[in-house]
Amino acid sequence: MEEYLVTDYLESLRIQGRHPDTIAEYGWNLRHFAEHLSGVFAFSFLAADEATIRGYYLAVKERGYASKTVWKKCHAVYVFYEYLRKNGFLLLNPCPDSKAMDGRRARPKAARRAPSRTRGVNVVYESENRLPRSVPDWQSLQQTYTRLKKSSHCWEQRDYAIIDLAYSCGFRRGELHGLNVDDIEQQDPDNVGTGSSIRVKGKGGRERVVPVGPHALKDLLYYVYHIRPKFLKGGTTKALFVSWIGGGRRMNARSINKEFGRLHGKYGFGRGFAPHNLRHAFATDLIRHGAPVQDVSRMLGHKKLETTQVYTRLVPMDLKRCHARYHPRGE
């Protein structure tokens, strides 16, 4: 198998400024594809034809993965072959039509572009063109906060800090993973004042500064000074959220997901309890309470205002009340 092709492709993603976790996941999915090819005695990426790749698509589906995971694995293969075609290794992309990937239902909208415009999908930063049916509200989150604050386990106190920051600042899962302690601009726990702000690097390496309120800042700094040191065990790292592994290694995106799943199983937290849904809750609550969409878009790090406007669909009754109250013909 031509491993150098995968190496060169992943390097091209790095040059494009793609997130390291995105690159790693593309690499993992392509290794999975290579294992499948070897299993069916196809020992070359360049020799794989449409039937072989279609067989891989079907094999992935039969493994019982979630539909979104199926799409990611298949799309990783598609964009890899697009890279090979554009760089002269192949005359045509042998991948089947994109409709064959997963039945079209659970894919991000960006995947429905014409093949010539496909730019790849960031597998760490989830799509926001489609919102979940169930988004946590503040009342349900307060119950979550209460339970975790009472916990005597330091890992659950750390998880509380993750949950609170995801909801208070609207960070993506990959952004939570990438945060460092020195990204917090004000670190004096005795002087939280009116809050502070946090620098975060989002999609495409775009950096933004997001406000953090005094209550969230106070709880975050408590984690930084009293909980986080318990994980380090003599190690040193700039990472904000760390695990027991390696004396305080940075938590990756998968381990954050795993912690959410563990908490859901232990406490039975309601539907929609997932990192990205807390980001949705952040945006929805801001818009529900009258925040301008433009400001919400800046805090979320959206490149286009249209991406933020999908949140207005979650509060149609609020918009109706706004229209009835402020428009001359609203009554």
mmCIF file of N, CA and C in Angstrom, residues 166-167 169-172 274-284:
data_model
loop_
_atom_site.group_PDB
_atom_site.id
_atom_site.type_symbol
_atom_site.label_atom_id
_atom_site.label_comp_id
_atom_site.label_asym_id
_atom_site.label_seq_id
_atom_site.Cartn_x
_atom_site.Cartn_y
_atom_site.Cartn_z
ATOM 1 N N ALA A 166 -18.629 25.239 28.106
ATOM 2 C CA ALA A 166 -19.301 24.974 26.830
ATOM 3 C C ALA A 166 -20.600 25.760 26.730
ATOM 4 N N TYR A 167 -21.331 25.821 27.844
ATOM 5 C CA TYR A 167 -22.603 26.548 27.834
ATOM 6 C C TYR A 167 -22.399 28.053 27.984
ATOM 7 N N CYS A 169 -19.782 29.943 27.162
ATOM 8 C CA CYS A 169 -19.032 30.601 26.090
ATOM 9 C C CYS A 169 -19.344 30.053 24.699
ATOM 10 N N GLY A 170 -20.083 28.950 24.625
ATOM 11 C CA GLY A 170 -20.452 28.410 23.319
ATOM 12 C C GLY A 170 -19.308 27.781 22.565
ATOM 13 N N PHE A 171 -18.345 27.203 23.284
ATOM 14 C CA PHE A 171 -17.192 26.612 22.616
ATOM 15 C C PHE A 171 -17.542 25.274 21.977
ATOM 16 N N ARG A 172 -16.903 25.010 20.852
ATOM 17 C CA ARG A 172 -17.002 23.700 20.219
ATOM 18 C C ARG A 172 -16.188 22.690 21.032
ATOM 19 N N ALA A 274 -24.870 16.757 25.257
ATOM 20 C CA ALA A 274 -23.670 16.500 24.464
ATOM 21 C C ALA A 274 -22.928 17.825 24.303
ATOM 22 N N PRO A 275 -21.608 17.783 24.089
ATOM 23 C CA PRO A 275 -20.835 19.030 24.031
ATOM 24 C C PRO A 275 -21.388 20.046 23.043
ATOM 25 N N HIS A 276 -21.673 19.601 21.830
ATOM 26 C CA HIS A 276 -22.088 20.570 20.820
ATOM 27 C C HIS A 276 -23.495 21.099 21.078
ATOM 28 N N ASN A 277 -24.319 20.306 21.747
ATOM 29 C CA ASN A 277 -25.660 20.793 22.068
ATOM 30 C C ASN A 277 -25.620 21.908 23.108
ATOM 31 N N LEU A 278 -24.596 21.914 23.956
ATOM 32 C CA LEU A 278 -24.437 23.024 24.898
ATOM 33 C C LEU A 278 -24.080 24.306 24.149
ATOM 34 N N ARG A 279 -23.351 24.173 23.084
ATOM 35 C CA ARG A 279 -23.067 25.325 22.215
ATOM 36 C C ARG A 279 -24.366 25.838 21.597
ATOM 37 N N HIS A 280 -25.201 24.903 21.153
ATOM 38 C CA HIS A 280 -26.508 25.300 20.621
ATOM 39 C C HIS A 280 -27.329 26.008 21.691
ATOM 40 N N ALA A 281 -27.282 25.490 22.923
ATOM 41 C CA ALA A 281 -28.044 26.104 24.020
ATOM 42 C C ALA A 281 -27.538 27.518 24.298
ATOM 43 N N PHE A 282 -26.231 27.702 24.251
ATOM 44 C CA PHE A 282 -25.626 29.024 24.440
ATOM 45 C C PHE A 282 -26.203 30.023 23.442
ATOM 46 N N ALA A 283 -26.198 29.645 22.167
ATOM 47 C CA ALA A 283 -26.679 30.554 21.122
ATOM 48 C C ALA A 283 -28.179 30.782 21.223
ATOM 49 N N THR A 284 -28.916 29.709 21.478
ATOM 50 C CA THR A 284 -30.372 29.816 21.556
ATOM 51 C C THR A 284 -30.802 30.729 22.690
#
